[in-house]
XYZ file of N, CA and C in Angstrom:
717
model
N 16.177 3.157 157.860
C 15.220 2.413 157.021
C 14.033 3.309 156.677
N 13.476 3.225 155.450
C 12.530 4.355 154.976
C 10.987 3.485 155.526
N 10.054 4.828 155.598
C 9.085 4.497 155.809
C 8.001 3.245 154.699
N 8.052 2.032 155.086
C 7.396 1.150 154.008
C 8.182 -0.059 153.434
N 9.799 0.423 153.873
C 10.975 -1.024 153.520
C 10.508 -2.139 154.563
N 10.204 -3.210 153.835
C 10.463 -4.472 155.457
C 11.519 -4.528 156.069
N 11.676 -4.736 156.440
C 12.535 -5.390 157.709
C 13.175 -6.805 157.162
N 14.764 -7.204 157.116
C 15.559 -8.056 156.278
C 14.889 -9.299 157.044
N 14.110 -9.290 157.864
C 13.691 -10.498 159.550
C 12.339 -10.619 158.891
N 11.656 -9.957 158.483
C 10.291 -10.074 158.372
C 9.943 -11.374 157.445
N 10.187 -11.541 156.555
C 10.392 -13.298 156.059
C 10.504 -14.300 156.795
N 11.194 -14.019 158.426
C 10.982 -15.184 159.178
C 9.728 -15.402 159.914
N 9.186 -14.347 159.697
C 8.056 -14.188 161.204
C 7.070 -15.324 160.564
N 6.500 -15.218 159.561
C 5.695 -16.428 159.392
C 5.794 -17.720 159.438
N 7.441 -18.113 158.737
C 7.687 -19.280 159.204
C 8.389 -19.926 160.766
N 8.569 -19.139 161.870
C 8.483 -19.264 163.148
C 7.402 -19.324 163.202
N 6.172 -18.538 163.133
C 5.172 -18.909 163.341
C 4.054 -20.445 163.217
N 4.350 -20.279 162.009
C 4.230 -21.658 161.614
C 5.024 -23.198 162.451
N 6.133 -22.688 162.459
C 6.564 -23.905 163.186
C 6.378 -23.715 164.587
N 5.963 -22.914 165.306
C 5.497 -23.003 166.765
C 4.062 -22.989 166.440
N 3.573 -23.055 165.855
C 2.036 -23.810 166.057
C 1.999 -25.492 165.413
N 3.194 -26.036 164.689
C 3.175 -26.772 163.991
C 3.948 -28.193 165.492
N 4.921 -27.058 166.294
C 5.034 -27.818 167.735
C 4.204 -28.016 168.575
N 3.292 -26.695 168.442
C 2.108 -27.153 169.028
C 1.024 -28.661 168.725
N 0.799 -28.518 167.736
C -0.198 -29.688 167.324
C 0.456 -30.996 167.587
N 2.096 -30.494 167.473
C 2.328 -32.017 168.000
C 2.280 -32.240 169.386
N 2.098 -31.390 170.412
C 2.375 -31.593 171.961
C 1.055 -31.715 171.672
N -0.224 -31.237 171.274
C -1.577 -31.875 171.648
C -1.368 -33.130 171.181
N -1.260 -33.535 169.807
C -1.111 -35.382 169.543
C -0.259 -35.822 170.584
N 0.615 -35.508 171.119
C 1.305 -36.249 172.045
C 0.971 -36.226 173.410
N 0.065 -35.537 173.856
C -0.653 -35.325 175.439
C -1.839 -36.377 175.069
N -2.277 -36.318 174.067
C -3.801 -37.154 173.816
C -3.189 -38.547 174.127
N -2.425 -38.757 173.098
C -1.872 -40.484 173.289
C -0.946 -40.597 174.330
N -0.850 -39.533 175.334
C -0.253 -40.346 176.894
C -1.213 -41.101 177.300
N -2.342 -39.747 177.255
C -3.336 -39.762 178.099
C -4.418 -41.461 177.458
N -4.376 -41.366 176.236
C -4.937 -42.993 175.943
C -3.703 -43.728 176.310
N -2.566 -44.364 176.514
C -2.022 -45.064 177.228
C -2.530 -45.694 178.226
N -2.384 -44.068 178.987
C -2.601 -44.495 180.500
C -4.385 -44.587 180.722
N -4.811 -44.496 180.232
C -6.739 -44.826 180.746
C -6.839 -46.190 180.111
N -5.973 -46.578 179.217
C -5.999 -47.767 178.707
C -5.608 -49.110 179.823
N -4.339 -48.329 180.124
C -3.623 -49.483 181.147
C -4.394 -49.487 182.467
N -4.801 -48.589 182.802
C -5.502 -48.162 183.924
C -6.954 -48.513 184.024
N -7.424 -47.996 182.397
C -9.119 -48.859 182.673
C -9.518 -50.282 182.424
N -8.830 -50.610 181.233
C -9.238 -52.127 180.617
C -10.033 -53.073 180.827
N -8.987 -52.918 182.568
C -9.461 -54.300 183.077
C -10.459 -54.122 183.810
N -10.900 -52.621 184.199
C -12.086 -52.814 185.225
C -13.603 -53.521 185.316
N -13.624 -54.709 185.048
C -14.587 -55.208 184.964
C -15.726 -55.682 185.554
N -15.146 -55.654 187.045
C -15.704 -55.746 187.942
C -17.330 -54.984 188.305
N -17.172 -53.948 188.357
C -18.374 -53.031 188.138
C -18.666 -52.847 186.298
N -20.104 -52.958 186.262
C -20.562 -52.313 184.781
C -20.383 -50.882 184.893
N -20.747 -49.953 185.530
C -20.697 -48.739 185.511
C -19.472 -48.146 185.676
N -18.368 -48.472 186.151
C -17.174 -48.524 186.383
C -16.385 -48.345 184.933
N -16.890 -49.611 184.837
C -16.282 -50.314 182.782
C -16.748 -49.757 182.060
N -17.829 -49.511 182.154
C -18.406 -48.276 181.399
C -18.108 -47.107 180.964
N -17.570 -46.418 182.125
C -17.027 -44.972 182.273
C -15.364 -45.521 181.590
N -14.732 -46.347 182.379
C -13.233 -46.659 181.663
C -13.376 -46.870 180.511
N -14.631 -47.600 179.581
C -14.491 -47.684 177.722
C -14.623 -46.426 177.251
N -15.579 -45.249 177.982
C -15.614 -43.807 177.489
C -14.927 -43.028 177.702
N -14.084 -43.241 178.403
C -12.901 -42.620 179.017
C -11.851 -42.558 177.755
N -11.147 -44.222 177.470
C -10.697 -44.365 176.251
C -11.179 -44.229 175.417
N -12.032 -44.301 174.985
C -12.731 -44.040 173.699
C -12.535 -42.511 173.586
N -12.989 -41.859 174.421
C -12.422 -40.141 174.050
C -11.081 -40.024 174.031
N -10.068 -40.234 174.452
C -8.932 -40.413 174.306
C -8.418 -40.796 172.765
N -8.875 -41.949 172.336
C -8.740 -42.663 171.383
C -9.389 -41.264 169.763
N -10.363 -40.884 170.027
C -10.749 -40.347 169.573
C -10.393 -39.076 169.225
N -9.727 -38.119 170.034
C -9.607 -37.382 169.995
C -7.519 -37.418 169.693
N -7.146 -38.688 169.760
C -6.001 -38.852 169.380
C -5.953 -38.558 167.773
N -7.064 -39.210 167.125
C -7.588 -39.441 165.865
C -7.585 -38.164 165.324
N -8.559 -37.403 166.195
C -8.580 -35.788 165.400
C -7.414 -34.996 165.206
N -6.599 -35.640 166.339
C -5.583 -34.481 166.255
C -4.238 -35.282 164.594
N -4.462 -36.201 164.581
C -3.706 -36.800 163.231
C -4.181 -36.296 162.487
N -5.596 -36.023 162.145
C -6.226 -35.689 160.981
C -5.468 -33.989 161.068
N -5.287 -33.152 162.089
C -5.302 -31.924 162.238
C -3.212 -31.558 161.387
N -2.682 -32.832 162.177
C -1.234 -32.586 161.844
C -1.341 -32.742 160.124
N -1.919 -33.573 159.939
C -2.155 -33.915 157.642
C -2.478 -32.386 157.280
N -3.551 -32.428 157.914
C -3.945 -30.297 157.199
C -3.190 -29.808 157.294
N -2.124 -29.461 158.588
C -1.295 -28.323 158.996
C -0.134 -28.470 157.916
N 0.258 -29.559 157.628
C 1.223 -30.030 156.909
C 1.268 -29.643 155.377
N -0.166 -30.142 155.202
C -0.371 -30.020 153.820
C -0.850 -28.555 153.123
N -0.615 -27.337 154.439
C -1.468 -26.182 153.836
C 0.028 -25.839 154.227
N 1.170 -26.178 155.156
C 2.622 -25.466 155.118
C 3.064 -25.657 154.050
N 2.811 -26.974 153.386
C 3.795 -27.280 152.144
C 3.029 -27.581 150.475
N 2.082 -27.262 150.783
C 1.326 -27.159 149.187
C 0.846 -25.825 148.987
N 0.510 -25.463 149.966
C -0.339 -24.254 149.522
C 0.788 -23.007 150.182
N 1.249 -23.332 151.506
C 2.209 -22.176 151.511
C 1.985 -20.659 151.728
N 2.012 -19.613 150.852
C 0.817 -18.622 150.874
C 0.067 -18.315 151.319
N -0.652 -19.150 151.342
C -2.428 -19.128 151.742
C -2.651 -19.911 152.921
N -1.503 -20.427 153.741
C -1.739 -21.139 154.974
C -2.723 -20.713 155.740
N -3.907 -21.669 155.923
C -4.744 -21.524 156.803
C -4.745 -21.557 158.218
N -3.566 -22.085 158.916
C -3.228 -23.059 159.533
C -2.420 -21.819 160.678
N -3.536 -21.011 161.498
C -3.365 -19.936 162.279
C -3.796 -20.295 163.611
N -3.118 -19.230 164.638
C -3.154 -19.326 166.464
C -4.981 -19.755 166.351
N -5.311 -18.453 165.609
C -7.328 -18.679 165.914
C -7.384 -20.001 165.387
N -6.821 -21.013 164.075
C -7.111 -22.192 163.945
C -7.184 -22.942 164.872
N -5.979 -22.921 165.538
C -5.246 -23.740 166.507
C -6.810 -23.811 167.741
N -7.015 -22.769 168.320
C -7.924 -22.712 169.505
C -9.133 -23.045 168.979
N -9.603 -22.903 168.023
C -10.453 -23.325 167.529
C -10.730 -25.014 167.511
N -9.565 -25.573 167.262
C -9.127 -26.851 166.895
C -9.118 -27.419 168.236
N -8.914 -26.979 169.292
C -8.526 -27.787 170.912
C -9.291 -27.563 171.439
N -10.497 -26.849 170.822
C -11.929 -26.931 171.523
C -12.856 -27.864 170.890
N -12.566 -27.983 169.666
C -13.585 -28.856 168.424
C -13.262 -30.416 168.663
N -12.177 -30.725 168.832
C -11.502 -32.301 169.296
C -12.036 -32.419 169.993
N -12.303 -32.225 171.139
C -12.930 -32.408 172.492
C -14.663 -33.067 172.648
N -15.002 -31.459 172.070
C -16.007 -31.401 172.016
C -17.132 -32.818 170.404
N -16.225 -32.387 169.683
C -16.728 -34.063 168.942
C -16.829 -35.246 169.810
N -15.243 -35.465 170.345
C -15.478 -36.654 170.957
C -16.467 -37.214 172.140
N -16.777 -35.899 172.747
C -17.884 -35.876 173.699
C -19.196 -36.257 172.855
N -19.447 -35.525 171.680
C -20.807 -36.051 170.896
C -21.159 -37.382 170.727
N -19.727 -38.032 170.042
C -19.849 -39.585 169.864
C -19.884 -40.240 171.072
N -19.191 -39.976 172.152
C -19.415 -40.533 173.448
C -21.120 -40.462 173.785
N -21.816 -39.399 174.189
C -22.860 -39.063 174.431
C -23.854 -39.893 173.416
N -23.797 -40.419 172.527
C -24.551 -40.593 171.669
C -24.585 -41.988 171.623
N -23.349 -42.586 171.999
C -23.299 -44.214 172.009
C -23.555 -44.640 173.737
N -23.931 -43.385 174.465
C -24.340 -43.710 175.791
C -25.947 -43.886 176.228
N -26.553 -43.063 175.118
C -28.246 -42.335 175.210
C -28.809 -43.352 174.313
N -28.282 -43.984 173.208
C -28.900 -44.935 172.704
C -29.375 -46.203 173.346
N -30.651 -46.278 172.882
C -31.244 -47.543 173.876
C -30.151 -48.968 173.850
N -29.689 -48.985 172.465
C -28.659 -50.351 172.731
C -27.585 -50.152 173.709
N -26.993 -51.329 174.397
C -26.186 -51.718 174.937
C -24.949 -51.305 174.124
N -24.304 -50.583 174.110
C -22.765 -50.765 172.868
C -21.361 -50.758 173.512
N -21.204 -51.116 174.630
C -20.181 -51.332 175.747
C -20.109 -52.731 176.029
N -19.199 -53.359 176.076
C -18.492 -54.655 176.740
C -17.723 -54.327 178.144
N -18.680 -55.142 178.620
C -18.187 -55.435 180.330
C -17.738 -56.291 181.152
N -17.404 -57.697 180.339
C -17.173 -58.601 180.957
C -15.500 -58.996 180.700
N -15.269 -59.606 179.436
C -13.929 -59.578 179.488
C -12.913 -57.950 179.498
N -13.359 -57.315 179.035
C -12.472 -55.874 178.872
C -13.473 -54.610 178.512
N -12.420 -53.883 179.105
C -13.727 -52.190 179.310
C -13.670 -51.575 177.936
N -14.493 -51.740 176.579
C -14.466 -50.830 175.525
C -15.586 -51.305 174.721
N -15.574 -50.972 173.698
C -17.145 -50.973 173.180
C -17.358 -52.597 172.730
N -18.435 -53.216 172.249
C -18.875 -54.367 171.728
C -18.564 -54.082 170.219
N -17.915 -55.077 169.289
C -17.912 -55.128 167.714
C -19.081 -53.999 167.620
N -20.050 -54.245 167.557
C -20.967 -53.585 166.617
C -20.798 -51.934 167.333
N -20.411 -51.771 168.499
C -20.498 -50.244 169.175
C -19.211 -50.113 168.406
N -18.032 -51.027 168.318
C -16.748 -50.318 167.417
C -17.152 -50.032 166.126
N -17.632 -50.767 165.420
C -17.970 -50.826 163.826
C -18.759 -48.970 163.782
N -19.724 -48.464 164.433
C -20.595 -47.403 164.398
C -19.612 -46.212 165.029
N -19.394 -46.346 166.368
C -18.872 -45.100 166.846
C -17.136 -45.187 166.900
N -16.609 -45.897 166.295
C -14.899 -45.871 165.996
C -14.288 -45.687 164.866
N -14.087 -47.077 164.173
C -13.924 -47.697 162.884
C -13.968 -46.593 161.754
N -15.502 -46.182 161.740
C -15.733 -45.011 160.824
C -14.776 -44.220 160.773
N -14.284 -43.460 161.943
C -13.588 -41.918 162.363
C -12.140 -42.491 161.666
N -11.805 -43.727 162.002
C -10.457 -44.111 162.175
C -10.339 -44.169 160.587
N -11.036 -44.841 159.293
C -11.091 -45.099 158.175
C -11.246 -43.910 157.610
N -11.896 -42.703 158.211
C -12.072 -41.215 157.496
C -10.633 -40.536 157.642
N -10.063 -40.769 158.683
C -8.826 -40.238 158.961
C -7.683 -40.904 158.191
N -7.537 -42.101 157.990
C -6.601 -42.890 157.355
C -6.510 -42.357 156.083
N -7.779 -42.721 155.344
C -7.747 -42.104 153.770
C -7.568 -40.831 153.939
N -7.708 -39.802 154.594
C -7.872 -38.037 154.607
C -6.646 -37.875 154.773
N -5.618 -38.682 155.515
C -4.018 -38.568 155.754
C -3.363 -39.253 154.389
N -3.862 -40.194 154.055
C -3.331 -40.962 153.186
C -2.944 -39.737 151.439
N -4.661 -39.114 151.152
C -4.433 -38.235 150.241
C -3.514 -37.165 150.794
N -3.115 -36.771 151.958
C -2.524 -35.301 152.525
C -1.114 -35.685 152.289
N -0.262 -37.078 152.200
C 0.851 -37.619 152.216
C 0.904 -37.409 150.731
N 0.169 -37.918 149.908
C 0.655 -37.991 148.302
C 0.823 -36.790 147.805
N -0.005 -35.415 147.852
C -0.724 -34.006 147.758
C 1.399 -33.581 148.485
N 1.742 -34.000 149.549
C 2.749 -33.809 150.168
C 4.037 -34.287 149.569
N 4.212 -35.327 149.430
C 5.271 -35.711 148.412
C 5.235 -35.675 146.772
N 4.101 -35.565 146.651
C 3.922 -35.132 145.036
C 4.256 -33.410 145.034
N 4.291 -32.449 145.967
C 4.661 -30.797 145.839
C 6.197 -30.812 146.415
N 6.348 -31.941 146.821
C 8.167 -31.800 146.997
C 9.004 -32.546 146.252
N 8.552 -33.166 145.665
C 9.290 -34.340 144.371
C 10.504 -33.467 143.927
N 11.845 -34.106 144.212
C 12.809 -33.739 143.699
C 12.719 -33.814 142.131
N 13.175 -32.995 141.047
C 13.400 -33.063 139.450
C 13.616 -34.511 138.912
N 13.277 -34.899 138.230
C 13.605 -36.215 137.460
C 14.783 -36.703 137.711
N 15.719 -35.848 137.723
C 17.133 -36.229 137.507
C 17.700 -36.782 138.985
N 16.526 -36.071 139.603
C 17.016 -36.224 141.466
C 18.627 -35.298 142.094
N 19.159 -34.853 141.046
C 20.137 -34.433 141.655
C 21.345 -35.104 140.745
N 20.977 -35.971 139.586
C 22.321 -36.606 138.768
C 22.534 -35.954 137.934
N 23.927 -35.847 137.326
C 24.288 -34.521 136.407
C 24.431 -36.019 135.177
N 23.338 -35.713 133.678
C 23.290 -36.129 132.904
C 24.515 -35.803 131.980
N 25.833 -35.060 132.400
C 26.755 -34.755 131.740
C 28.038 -35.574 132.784
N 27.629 -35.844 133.514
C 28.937 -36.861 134.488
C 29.148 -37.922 134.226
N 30.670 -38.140 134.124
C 31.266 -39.241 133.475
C 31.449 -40.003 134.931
N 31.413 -39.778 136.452
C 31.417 -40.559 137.547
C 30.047 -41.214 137.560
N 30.015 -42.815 137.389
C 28.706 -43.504 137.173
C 28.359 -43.770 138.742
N 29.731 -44.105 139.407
C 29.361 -44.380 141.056
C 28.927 -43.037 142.112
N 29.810 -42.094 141.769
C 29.052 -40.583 141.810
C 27.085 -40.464 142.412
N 26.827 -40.341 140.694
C 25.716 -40.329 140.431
C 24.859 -41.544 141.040
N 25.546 -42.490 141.384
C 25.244 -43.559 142.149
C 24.521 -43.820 142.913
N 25.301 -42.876 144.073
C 25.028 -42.433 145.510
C 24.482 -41.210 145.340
N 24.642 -40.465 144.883
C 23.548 -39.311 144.659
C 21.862 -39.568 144.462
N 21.707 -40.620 143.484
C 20.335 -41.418 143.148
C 19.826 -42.197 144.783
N 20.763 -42.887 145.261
C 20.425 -43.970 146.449
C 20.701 -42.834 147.569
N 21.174 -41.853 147.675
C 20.871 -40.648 149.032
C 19.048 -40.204 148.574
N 18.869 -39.503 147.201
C 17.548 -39.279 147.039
C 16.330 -40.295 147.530
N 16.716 -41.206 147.037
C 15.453 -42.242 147.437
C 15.569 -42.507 148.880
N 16.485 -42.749 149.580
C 16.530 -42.949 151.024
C 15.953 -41.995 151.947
N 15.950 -40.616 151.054
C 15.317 -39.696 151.901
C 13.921 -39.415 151.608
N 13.877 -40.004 150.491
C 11.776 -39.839 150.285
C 11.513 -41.196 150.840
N 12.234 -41.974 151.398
C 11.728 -43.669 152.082
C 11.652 -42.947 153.486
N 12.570 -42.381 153.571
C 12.812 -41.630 155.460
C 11.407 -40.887 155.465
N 11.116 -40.267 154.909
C 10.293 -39.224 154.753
C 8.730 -40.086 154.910
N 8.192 -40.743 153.715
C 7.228 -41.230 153.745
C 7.066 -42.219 154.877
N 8.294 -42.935 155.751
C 7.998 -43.732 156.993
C 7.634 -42.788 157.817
N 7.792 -41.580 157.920
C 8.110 -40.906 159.104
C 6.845 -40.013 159.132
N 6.428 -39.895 158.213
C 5.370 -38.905 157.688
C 4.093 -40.201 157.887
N 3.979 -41.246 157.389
C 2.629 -42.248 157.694
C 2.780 -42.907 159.112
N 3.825 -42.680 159.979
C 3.844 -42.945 161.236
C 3.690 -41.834 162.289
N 3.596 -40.656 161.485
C 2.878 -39.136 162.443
C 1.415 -39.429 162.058
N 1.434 -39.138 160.491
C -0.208 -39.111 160.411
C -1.622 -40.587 160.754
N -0.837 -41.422 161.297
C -1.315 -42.576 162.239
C -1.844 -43.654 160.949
N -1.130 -43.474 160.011
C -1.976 -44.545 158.827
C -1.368 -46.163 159.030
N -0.494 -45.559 160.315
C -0.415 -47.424 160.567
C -1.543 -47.677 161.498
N -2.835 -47.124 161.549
C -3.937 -47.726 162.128
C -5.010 -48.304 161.227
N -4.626 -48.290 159.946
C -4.787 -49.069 159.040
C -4.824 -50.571 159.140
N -3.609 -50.840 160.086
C -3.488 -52.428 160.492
C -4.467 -52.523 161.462
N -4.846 -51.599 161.998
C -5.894 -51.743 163.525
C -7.047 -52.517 162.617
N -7.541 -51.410 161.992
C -8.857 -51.767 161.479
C -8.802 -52.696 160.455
N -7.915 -53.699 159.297
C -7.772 -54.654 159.003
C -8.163 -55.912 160.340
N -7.027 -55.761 160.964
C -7.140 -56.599 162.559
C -8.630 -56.652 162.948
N -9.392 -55.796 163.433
C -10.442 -55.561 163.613
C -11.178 -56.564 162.718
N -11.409 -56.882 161.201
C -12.461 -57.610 160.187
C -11.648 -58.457 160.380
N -10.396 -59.197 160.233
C -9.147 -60.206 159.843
C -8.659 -60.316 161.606
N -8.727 -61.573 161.922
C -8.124 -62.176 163.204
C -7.010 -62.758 162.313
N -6.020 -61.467 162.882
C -4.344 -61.845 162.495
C -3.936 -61.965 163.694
N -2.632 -62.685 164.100
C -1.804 -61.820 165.224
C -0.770 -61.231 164.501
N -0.291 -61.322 162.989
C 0.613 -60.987 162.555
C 0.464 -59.415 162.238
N -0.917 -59.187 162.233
C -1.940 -57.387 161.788
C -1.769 -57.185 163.344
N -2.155 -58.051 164.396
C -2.076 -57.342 165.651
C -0.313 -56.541 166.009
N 0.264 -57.761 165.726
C 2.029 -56.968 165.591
C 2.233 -55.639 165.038
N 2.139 -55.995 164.005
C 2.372 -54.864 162.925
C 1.841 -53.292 163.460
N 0.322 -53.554 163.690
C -0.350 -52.500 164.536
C -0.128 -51.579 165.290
N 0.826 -52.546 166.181
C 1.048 -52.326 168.024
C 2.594 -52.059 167.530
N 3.812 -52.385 166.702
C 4.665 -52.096 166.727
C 5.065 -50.622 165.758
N 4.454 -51.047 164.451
C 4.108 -49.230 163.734
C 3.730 -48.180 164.987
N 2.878 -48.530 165.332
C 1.824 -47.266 166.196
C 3.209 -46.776 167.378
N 3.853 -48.083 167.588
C 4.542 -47.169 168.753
C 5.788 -46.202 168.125
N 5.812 -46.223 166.848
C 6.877 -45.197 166.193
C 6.610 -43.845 166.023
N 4.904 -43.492 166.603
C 4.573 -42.571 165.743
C 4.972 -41.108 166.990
N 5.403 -41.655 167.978
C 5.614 -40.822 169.064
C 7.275 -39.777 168.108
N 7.666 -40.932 167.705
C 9.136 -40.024 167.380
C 9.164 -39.326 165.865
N 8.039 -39.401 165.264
C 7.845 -38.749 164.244
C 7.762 -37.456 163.904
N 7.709 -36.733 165.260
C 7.073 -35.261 165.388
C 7.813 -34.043 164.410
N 9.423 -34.728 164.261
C 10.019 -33.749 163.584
C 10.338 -33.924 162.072
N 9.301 -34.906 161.423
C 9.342 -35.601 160.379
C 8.950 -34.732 159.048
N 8.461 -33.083 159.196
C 8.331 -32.428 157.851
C 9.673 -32.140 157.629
N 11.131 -32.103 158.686
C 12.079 -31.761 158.389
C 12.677 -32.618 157.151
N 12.166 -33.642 156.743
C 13.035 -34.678 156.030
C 11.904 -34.314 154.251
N 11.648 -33.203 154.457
C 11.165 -33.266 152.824
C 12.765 -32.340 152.492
């Protein structure tokens, strides 16, 4: 090989790369939301002590929070692998950068809804903030993230849109053919967009409806979306 030819391999190195940092972000989203699970099941109920309940609503609440960042983080990674491509921003220094910044936010909002003279914790029936402590230090993050995923999904399926035709040959005399060719296309941008708004957490959309609207039918919906989003991880495969 002459001095200056690539290497026939060198085309892969970026996209391995990419997809082992792209596994990465999902083992952080997926360590965060064990870890809110279990402080959830574990703190809730501590009601007994205020200071106790206290620490268990901030406990989850960073959890919760930092579950949040890391959705917002999988929409970018996604949307700079598959729109922009090229110019992927979406590097190891991102990455460390990124598992120090999650953290450290969620500690701010914690700290900040602790130092304020109001009360913004509920202690009596269950360990997490009072309406008005959710409305200020939650709600917000959760509604910035929803819409910020929401545009990263369209930006995402609008740069992979199969051709008009989808794949039907406008010269084929097989009408059932072309049939199933049309109903395979759409099934896989339906696969895709479930799988893709159940990684990027926009079924917490129903949370915060639920939240203004006493549904139990928004509480369902919520609690049964949200638990799909664990198996989503390998969901850019389906563009």
């Amino acid at each position: 090989m002459k001095h200056g030819d690539r290497s026939p391999y060198s085309a892969l190195i970026p996209l391995l790369m990419r997809r082992m940092i792209s596994q990465k972000i999902h083992l952080w989203l997926c360590l965060n939301m064990i870890l809110l699970n279990l402080s959830f099941v574990v703190g809730h109920d501590k009601t007994g002590s205020r200071s106790v309940c206290t620490a268990a609503a901030a406990v989850i609440l960073f959890f919760s929070l930092s579950s949040i960042f890391w959705m917002a983080v999988e929409g970018f990674a996604l949307y700079e692998a598959v729109v922009r491509v090229y110019n992927n921003r979406v590097t190891t220094d991102f990455l460390r950068f990124t598992a120090v910044l999650n953290p450290l936010a969620a500690v701010a909002v914690i700290t900040m809804s602790l130092l304020l003279p109001e009360n913004f914790y509920e202690n009596t029936k269950f360990c997490w903030l009072t309406k008005r402590g959710t409305l200020i230090f939650f709600i917000p993050y959760v509604v910035f993230v929803v819409l910020f995923n929401l545009v990263i999904l369209v930006l995402v399926l609008n740069s992979t849109a199969a051709p008009p035709a989808l794949g039907v040959n406008p010269e084929s005399q097989d009408e059932n053919h072309d049939r199933k060719v049309l109903l395979a296309a759409l099934l896989k941008r339906a696969k895709a967009v479930f799988s893709l708004s159940a990684l990027f957490g926009l079924s917490w959309g129903f949370g915060i409806l639920g939240f203004f609207i006493q549904s139990i039918v928004l509480s369902y919906l919520f609690a049964i979306s949200s638990s799909l989003q664990g198996f989503s991880s390998s969901s850019s495969s389906y563009l």
